[in-house]
């Protein structure tokens, strides 16, 4: 058997160049006890924590493969919930940066996440139209709420009541009773998608934003308040006979609310009016600051509109002024002979309660924002903008005319637009990236931007030999020459009349060739010219020759011996010319669409071409024969480059993938996946150890060659396994026995992890059966021998000890488990509960198994004694656990009262507000004591 050719594996090394991705939202996070200084932003599959004061990235929450779509910090500020494109949710600790808890329940991207007041429950909404409420402490799903017909846009917990309000793109706002897990009210007053909602005025008022320029305001009255009112408003309540659906009418005559029977009503909603926005397009985000005083919203433009919810005292003060003005006006219009003051009635409008504060105009379109109130009374608003930028504004809302001031901006970490060209320096250390407005030089080892220079729209680039200057080719056909030490533009030359699509440095490093949309190829030489401003000479370029062609030039490439020049044309052909005479040598035709990229191997034997027809063709340069045509990508091949000193080459496509190929064996070696959108370009380092790529997702990715050998058969096997795992995730979810349509109990989702977990459980039960049989045989042998014989320990048990299944995967794993394993599991549960180990977890598994296999368990006579024993042991052990918890709670209550008596402050939640109040009053002694108390807890 012949030796197999060995390849070395390339792996993802780093993601840089992205400040914040567009799909997710930006949020303030609390780190090191500081609020308003740090923000979390989605960055492709990761989450970056930025320090706004220093403009530095201080923490990366590492994701897996899927893009981040939603962020939500926990109320205690210690955790961050992250929703992903595939419907999974991970909860990260902001102290360690690790994500230990994963929830899998949704089938599509997460669109909204919201914690309840204490942070024990998390509500998630998705594009799959479902809402799931998760128990964060127990790491399990509580229930699934079904009712919306389109993607969920917002979900909010009510603090005082156990209710949830959600909005969706199906134009509905739904109210859910979480005690019974059903929707008791649907508001249908919106004619378009509801994009956001907030609760204000102590949850007595709801504000919704839709696809028009109107913010609708709804008054909420709870059941107790309705009962206490003496005379119900006939406009508010219609059809009060029991059993009849209660339908309220909007001001324009259309119904906007549907209720169940009146005796089942929990609350009532009535439209209070509308606030008109300045923007004419849809509401993209609607949010309220934590104190509930400032409401902000923005559309698809760059303006954030701020509104203030006035307090009762402020409203009364405003109404008094209004009354005074009205009386004065009425007095002027009254008759001179009239002695008494005329009667004046002033009605309070919604504009008197909700007042416009100001607008914040950002430098680009807003994708998301977050608000926070600083202890000094200043309002901070942070923005994630469309052009890969984070901006922080601050203003004082208490002033009559507050002026927003931009206090911070994070720009250096990335380009404002897509990177269209990349280059490596000759020493493999510096990486050049150029976009529509700027060039950035990055240090490959630290990934820090060391130089930024403004430029025109760049399409191609390279480092001048010596790595002290760079040359850029632009969309307007200009050549721009930059000095890296000073960052100055040395010279701009009008090279082509159209776009300058490609440049190739000559192998002798004395010049280069450029090709443009003006159907010409131009040859340039480097030269030193005397600078007008100084006595020293500087680098310049001069044109030596021009090759005129019949079609636009898309790509040019020198052969390594500098004898041949390959030119790709718009007519789908590649023409080869002699460099010295510019005579035609070969024509390579076969592509159905134009060749966008090409490269010639280091020995000049092969040329590989990549086209918009998704194929890569490998040709011989001696006769121009096509060695092989490879179907390379599922979309256009955007870039192609050989690895130096080899016949291996990389291709990048619009299908988000980078692939490595062997041009001798015509084999696909490996696929580098990571980018989430179209890849525009890549660059291979001169040593071949590094590859850097850029994409429409604004990220630059560095790939590194390892010393790990790559065997093609194993790689194909891994690809097949990945395909199988994807097919498992896309399969129909298993039906839960006894679950009816719309049942909200089951929240899990079948994934490859749950299938593997079920297999591990089955293996463990098989092992248990084998060991039990061995022990019986061993007892019989000992009895026959009349002495104790040692039983050898199973090597698997010695190696692993026990199997472990995540709490999240537990229910789904038990669901796919065959019933033949259930009797053994029930017997084991009985033994474990008697031992008192993990009583809560075992009870949870037991109740789930009883629920899904109820019919088979109750009809099996063999299991009756097992169930009886389980009933006895479960009741006694659960009672013991409950007694322990009750004792501990009583002890904690006693300690709480003792601490409150000693320090004369409220414990836990209230201590924070007391601390802030006392700080504001300037007391120095008390806050220190409070701080010690809070730290101790």
Short mmCIF file of N, CA and C in Angstrom, two decimals, residues 649-759:
data_model
loop_
_atom_site.label_atom_id
_atom_site.label_comp_id
_atom_site.label_asym_id
_atom_site.label_seq_id
_atom_site.Cartn_x
_atom_site.Cartn_y
_atom_site.Cartn_z
N UNK A 649 -4.27 25.20 -2.74
CA UNK A 649 -4.80 26.56 -2.84
C UNK A 649 -6.10 26.69 -2.06
N UNK A 650 -6.39 27.94 -1.68
CA UNK A 650 -7.61 28.27 -0.95
C UNK A 650 -8.58 29.00 -1.87
N UNK A 651 -9.87 28.74 -1.69
CA UNK A 651 -10.92 29.50 -2.39
C UNK A 651 -11.90 30.03 -1.35
N UNK A 652 -12.45 31.21 -1.63
CA UNK A 652 -13.47 31.81 -0.76
C UNK A 652 -14.70 32.09 -1.61
N UNK A 653 -15.88 31.83 -1.06
CA UNK A 653 -17.10 32.00 -1.84
C UNK A 653 -18.17 32.80 -1.12
N UNK A 654 -19.21 33.12 -1.87
CA UNK A 654 -20.35 33.83 -1.29
C UNK A 654 -21.23 32.91 -0.44
N UNK A 655 -20.88 31.61 -0.40
CA UNK A 655 -21.63 30.66 0.43
C UNK A 655 -21.10 30.61 1.86
N UNK A 656 -20.32 31.62 2.25
CA UNK A 656 -19.80 31.81 3.61
C UNK A 656 -18.66 30.84 3.96
N UNK A 657 -18.11 30.14 2.98
CA UNK A 657 -17.11 29.11 3.28
C UNK A 657 -15.78 29.39 2.62
N UNK A 658 -14.71 28.91 3.28
CA UNK A 658 -13.36 28.90 2.70
C UNK A 658 -12.98 27.43 2.55
N UNK A 659 -12.48 27.07 1.37
CA UNK A 659 -12.12 25.67 1.13
C UNK A 659 -10.67 25.57 0.67
N UNK A 660 -10.04 24.47 1.09
CA UNK A 660 -8.67 24.21 0.65
C UNK A 660 -8.68 23.02 -0.31
N UNK A 661 -7.88 23.12 -1.38
CA UNK A 661 -7.88 22.10 -2.43
C UNK A 661 -6.45 21.69 -2.75
N UNK A 662 -6.33 20.48 -3.28
CA UNK A 662 -5.05 19.97 -3.79
C UNK A 662 -5.13 19.99 -5.31
N UNK A 663 -4.28 20.81 -5.96
CA UNK A 663 -4.34 20.98 -7.41
C UNK A 663 -3.70 19.80 -8.15
N UNK A 664 -2.94 18.96 -7.45
CA UNK A 664 -2.35 17.78 -8.10
C UNK A 664 -3.32 16.61 -8.11
N UNK A 665 -3.96 16.38 -6.96
CA UNK A 665 -4.88 15.23 -6.84
C UNK A 665 -6.33 15.63 -7.09
N UNK A 666 -6.57 16.93 -7.25
CA UNK A 666 -7.93 17.47 -7.49
C UNK A 666 -8.89 17.08 -6.36
N UNK A 667 -8.40 17.18 -5.13
CA UNK A 667 -9.21 16.78 -3.98
C UNK A 667 -9.51 17.97 -3.09
N UNK A 668 -10.69 17.91 -2.50
CA UNK A 668 -11.07 18.89 -1.49
C UNK A 668 -10.46 18.46 -0.17
N UNK A 669 -9.64 19.31 0.44
CA UNK A 669 -8.92 18.92 1.66
C UNK A 669 -9.76 19.24 2.90
N UNK A 670 -10.12 20.50 3.09
CA UNK A 670 -10.92 20.87 4.27
C UNK A 670 -11.72 22.13 4.00
N UNK A 671 -12.74 22.32 4.82
CA UNK A 671 -13.59 23.51 4.75
C UNK A 671 -13.45 24.30 6.04
N UNK A 672 -13.21 25.59 5.91
CA UNK A 672 -13.11 26.48 7.08
C UNK A 672 -14.42 27.25 7.19
N UNK A 673 -15.20 26.92 8.20
CA UNK A 673 -16.49 27.57 8.40
C UNK A 673 -16.41 28.50 9.59
N UNK A 674 -17.06 29.62 9.48
CA UNK A 674 -17.04 30.60 10.59
C UNK A 674 -17.74 31.88 10.21
N UNK A 675 -17.52 32.33 8.98
CA UNK A 675 -18.18 33.56 8.53
C UNK A 675 -19.68 33.33 8.38
N UNK A 676 -20.46 34.37 8.65
CA UNK A 676 -21.92 34.26 8.61
C UNK A 676 -22.53 34.90 7.37
N UNK A 677 -21.70 35.58 6.58
CA UNK A 677 -22.21 36.17 5.35
C UNK A 677 -21.14 36.02 4.25
N UNK A 678 -21.40 36.66 3.10
CA UNK A 678 -20.51 36.48 1.95
C UNK A 678 -19.06 36.84 2.28
N UNK A 679 -18.13 36.02 1.79
CA UNK A 679 -16.71 36.32 1.98
C UNK A 679 -16.22 37.06 0.74
N UNK A 680 -15.58 38.20 0.96
CA UNK A 680 -15.13 39.03 -0.16
C UNK A 680 -13.72 38.71 -0.61
N UNK A 681 -12.83 38.47 0.34
CA UNK A 681 -11.44 38.25 -0.06
C UNK A 681 -10.69 37.49 1.04
N UNK A 682 -9.53 36.99 0.69
CA UNK A 682 -8.65 36.37 1.68
C UNK A 682 -7.20 36.63 1.26
N UNK A 683 -6.29 36.38 2.18
CA UNK A 683 -4.85 36.53 1.90
C UNK A 683 -4.11 35.43 2.64
N UNK A 684 -3.18 34.77 1.95
CA UNK A 684 -2.34 33.73 2.55
C UNK A 684 -0.97 34.36 2.84
N UNK A 685 -0.45 34.12 4.03
CA UNK A 685 0.84 34.72 4.40
C UNK A 685 1.97 34.13 3.57
N UNK A 686 3.07 34.86 3.39
CA UNK A 686 4.20 34.35 2.59
C UNK A 686 4.75 33.03 3.09
N UNK A 687 4.63 32.77 4.40
CA UNK A 687 5.11 31.49 4.94
C UNK A 687 4.08 30.38 4.77
N UNK A 688 2.83 30.75 4.49
CA UNK A 688 1.76 29.75 4.36
C UNK A 688 1.17 29.32 5.68
N UNK A 689 1.64 29.89 6.80
CA UNK A 689 1.15 29.47 8.12
C UNK A 689 -0.16 30.15 8.51
N UNK A 690 -0.50 31.26 7.85
CA UNK A 690 -1.69 32.02 8.25
C UNK A 690 -2.54 32.36 7.04
N UNK A 691 -3.84 32.40 7.27
CA UNK A 691 -4.80 32.86 6.27
C UNK A 691 -5.69 33.87 6.96
N UNK A 692 -5.94 35.02 6.34
CA UNK A 692 -6.87 36.00 6.90
C UNK A 692 -7.96 36.24 5.85
N UNK A 693 -9.21 36.35 6.32
CA UNK A 693 -10.35 36.50 5.40
C UNK A 693 -11.28 37.59 5.91
N UNK A 694 -12.01 38.21 4.96
CA UNK A 694 -12.97 39.26 5.33
C UNK A 694 -14.32 38.95 4.73
N UNK A 695 -15.37 39.44 5.41
CA UNK A 695 -16.73 39.08 5.02
C UNK A 695 -17.68 40.26 5.15
N UNK A 696 -18.86 40.06 4.60
CA UNK A 696 -19.92 41.06 4.70
C UNK A 696 -20.43 41.22 6.14
N UNK A 697 -20.12 40.26 7.02
CA UNK A 697 -20.51 40.38 8.43
C UNK A 697 -19.57 41.30 9.21
N UNK A 698 -18.69 42.03 8.49
CA UNK A 698 -17.76 43.04 9.03
C UNK A 698 -16.57 42.43 9.78
N UNK A 699 -16.52 41.11 9.88
CA UNK A 699 -15.44 40.49 10.66
C UNK A 699 -14.26 40.12 9.78
N UNK A 700 -13.08 40.17 10.38
CA UNK A 700 -11.86 39.60 9.80
C UNK A 700 -11.52 38.38 10.64
N UNK A 701 -11.20 37.28 9.96
CA UNK A 701 -10.89 36.04 10.69
C UNK A 701 -9.50 35.56 10.33
N UNK A 702 -8.77 35.16 11.36
CA UNK A 702 -7.41 34.64 11.18
C UNK A 702 -7.44 33.13 11.37
N UNK A 703 -6.88 32.42 10.40
CA UNK A 703 -6.78 30.96 10.45
C UNK A 703 -5.31 30.59 10.51
N UNK A 704 -4.98 29.60 11.33
CA UNK A 704 -3.58 29.26 11.57
C UNK A 704 -3.33 27.79 11.21
N UNK A 705 -2.20 27.54 10.59
CA UNK A 705 -1.83 26.16 10.25
C UNK A 705 -1.22 25.49 11.48
N UNK A 706 -1.75 24.34 11.84
CA UNK A 706 -1.26 23.61 13.02
C UNK A 706 -0.30 22.52 12.55
N UNK A 707 0.24 21.83 13.50
CA UNK A 707 1.11 20.68 13.19
C UNK A 707 0.31 19.38 13.15
N UNK A 708 -1.00 19.49 13.32
CA UNK A 708 -1.85 18.29 13.32
C UNK A 708 -2.05 17.78 11.90
N UNK A 709 -1.71 16.52 11.64
CA UNK A 709 -1.92 15.99 10.28
C UNK A 709 -3.41 15.80 9.98
N UNK A 710 -3.77 16.01 8.74
CA UNK A 710 -5.16 15.89 8.32
C UNK A 710 -5.25 14.72 7.34
N UNK A 711 -6.08 13.72 7.68
CA UNK A 711 -6.27 12.55 6.81
C UNK A 711 -7.63 12.69 6.15
N UNK A 712 -7.63 12.60 4.81
CA UNK A 712 -8.83 12.91 4.05
C UNK A 712 -10.01 12.00 4.40
N UNK A 713 -9.75 10.71 4.62
CA UNK A 713 -10.84 9.79 4.94
C UNK A 713 -11.51 10.20 6.25
N UNK A 714 -10.69 10.57 7.24
CA UNK A 714 -11.26 11.01 8.53
C UNK A 714 -12.04 12.31 8.36
N UNK A 715 -11.52 13.19 7.51
CA UNK A 715 -12.20 14.47 7.29
C UNK A 715 -13.58 14.25 6.65
N UNK A 716 -13.63 13.32 5.65
CA UNK A 716 -14.93 13.02 5.02
C UNK A 716 -15.89 12.39 6.02
N UNK A 717 -15.35 11.55 6.92
CA UNK A 717 -16.19 10.92 7.94
C UNK A 717 -16.75 11.97 8.89
N UNK A 718 -15.92 12.93 9.27
CA UNK A 718 -16.39 14.02 10.15
C UNK A 718 -17.47 14.86 9.48
N UNK A 719 -17.31 15.08 8.17
CA UNK A 719 -18.33 15.84 7.43
C UNK A 719 -19.66 15.09 7.39
N UNK A 720 -19.59 13.75 7.21
CA UNK A 720 -20.81 12.95 7.21
C UNK A 720 -21.50 12.99 8.56
N UNK A 721 -20.69 12.94 9.64
CA UNK A 721 -21.26 13.01 11.00
C UNK A 721 -21.94 14.36 11.22
N UNK A 722 -21.30 15.44 10.74
CA UNK A 722 -21.89 16.78 10.90
C UNK A 722 -23.21 16.87 10.14
N UNK A 723 -23.27 16.27 8.94
CA UNK A 723 -24.52 16.25 8.18
C UNK A 723 -25.60 15.48 8.92
N UNK A 724 -25.21 14.35 9.53
CA UNK A 724 -26.19 13.55 10.28
C UNK A 724 -26.71 14.34 11.48
N UNK A 725 -25.81 15.03 12.18
CA UNK A 725 -26.24 15.82 13.33
C UNK A 725 -27.21 16.91 12.92
N UNK A 726 -26.94 17.54 11.78
CA UNK A 726 -27.86 18.57 11.27
C UNK A 726 -29.22 17.97 10.92
N UNK A 727 -29.20 16.76 10.32
CA UNK A 727 -30.47 16.11 9.95
C UNK A 727 -31.26 15.72 11.20
N UNK A 728 -30.57 15.33 12.28
CA UNK A 728 -31.25 15.00 13.53
C UNK A 728 -31.95 16.23 14.09
N UNK A 729 -31.27 17.37 14.02
CA UNK A 729 -31.85 18.61 14.55
C UNK A 729 -33.07 19.04 13.74
N UNK A 730 -33.07 18.71 12.42
CA UNK A 730 -34.18 19.14 11.57
C UNK A 730 -35.34 18.15 11.58
N UNK A 731 -35.14 16.95 12.16
CA UNK A 731 -36.21 15.96 12.19
C UNK A 731 -37.39 16.46 13.01
N UNK A 732 -38.56 15.83 12.76
CA UNK A 732 -39.74 16.16 13.55
C UNK A 732 -39.50 15.77 15.00
N UNK A 733 -39.99 16.61 15.89
CA UNK A 733 -39.82 16.35 17.31
C UNK A 733 -40.69 15.15 17.72
N UNK A 734 -40.20 14.31 18.64
CA UNK A 734 -41.00 13.15 19.06
C UNK A 734 -42.27 13.59 19.79
N UNK A 735 -43.33 12.87 19.55
CA UNK A 735 -44.60 13.19 20.22
C UNK A 735 -44.54 12.76 21.66
N UNK A 736 -45.06 13.61 22.54
CA UNK A 736 -45.09 13.30 23.97
C UNK A 736 -46.40 12.59 24.26
N UNK A 737 -46.36 11.32 24.78
CA UNK A 737 -47.60 10.62 25.08
C UNK A 737 -48.45 11.40 26.08
N UNK A 738 -49.71 11.53 25.77
CA UNK A 738 -50.63 12.25 26.67
C UNK A 738 -50.65 13.73 26.47
N UNK A 739 -49.79 14.26 25.59
CA UNK A 739 -49.76 15.71 25.37
C UNK A 739 -50.77 16.08 24.29
N UNK A 740 -51.63 17.02 24.59
CA UNK A 740 -52.63 17.47 23.63
C UNK A 740 -52.10 18.66 22.86
N UNK A 741 -52.78 19.01 21.77
CA UNK A 741 -52.38 20.16 20.97
C UNK A 741 -52.46 21.42 21.83
N UNK A 742 -51.38 22.16 21.87
CA UNK A 742 -51.36 23.39 22.67
C UNK A 742 -50.95 23.17 24.11
N UNK A 743 -50.65 21.89 24.48
CA UNK A 743 -50.18 21.62 25.84
C UNK A 743 -48.85 22.33 26.04
N UNK A 744 -48.69 22.96 27.19
CA UNK A 744 -47.53 23.83 27.40
C UNK A 744 -46.47 23.20 28.28
N UNK A 745 -46.61 21.88 28.59
CA UNK A 745 -45.68 21.32 29.57
C UNK A 745 -44.28 21.13 29.00
N UNK A 746 -44.18 20.51 27.83
CA UNK A 746 -42.87 20.11 27.31
C UNK A 746 -42.18 21.27 26.61
N UNK A 747 -40.94 21.53 27.01
CA UNK A 747 -40.21 22.69 26.45
C UNK A 747 -38.94 22.29 25.72
N UNK A 748 -38.59 21.00 25.70
CA UNK A 748 -37.32 20.58 25.13
C UNK A 748 -37.35 20.50 23.61
N UNK A 749 -36.19 20.16 23.06
CA UNK A 749 -36.04 20.01 21.62
C UNK A 749 -35.03 18.90 21.37
N UNK A 750 -35.33 18.06 20.38
CA UNK A 750 -34.43 16.95 20.07
C UNK A 750 -33.19 17.49 19.38
N UNK A 751 -32.03 17.18 19.96
CA UNK A 751 -30.76 17.57 19.37
C UNK A 751 -29.84 16.36 19.40
N UNK A 752 -28.69 16.47 18.77
CA UNK A 752 -27.74 15.36 18.78
C UNK A 752 -27.23 15.09 20.20
N UNK A 753 -27.18 16.13 21.04
CA UNK A 753 -26.73 15.94 22.43
C UNK A 753 -27.73 15.09 23.20
N UNK A 754 -29.03 15.32 22.97
CA UNK A 754 -30.04 14.53 23.70
C UNK A 754 -30.05 13.08 23.21
N UNK A 755 -29.82 12.86 21.92
CA UNK A 755 -29.75 11.49 21.40
C UNK A 755 -28.56 10.77 22.02
N UNK A 756 -27.41 11.46 22.09
CA UNK A 756 -26.22 10.85 22.70
C UNK A 756 -26.45 10.58 24.19
N UNK A 757 -27.14 11.51 24.86
CA UNK A 757 -27.42 11.33 26.29
C UNK A 757 -28.32 10.12 26.52
N UNK A 758 -29.33 9.93 25.66
CA UNK A 758 -30.21 8.76 25.76
C UNK A 758 -29.42 7.47 25.55
N UNK A 759 -28.47 7.50 24.60
CA UNK A 759 -27.63 6.32 24.36
C UNK A 759 -26.77 6.01 25.58
#
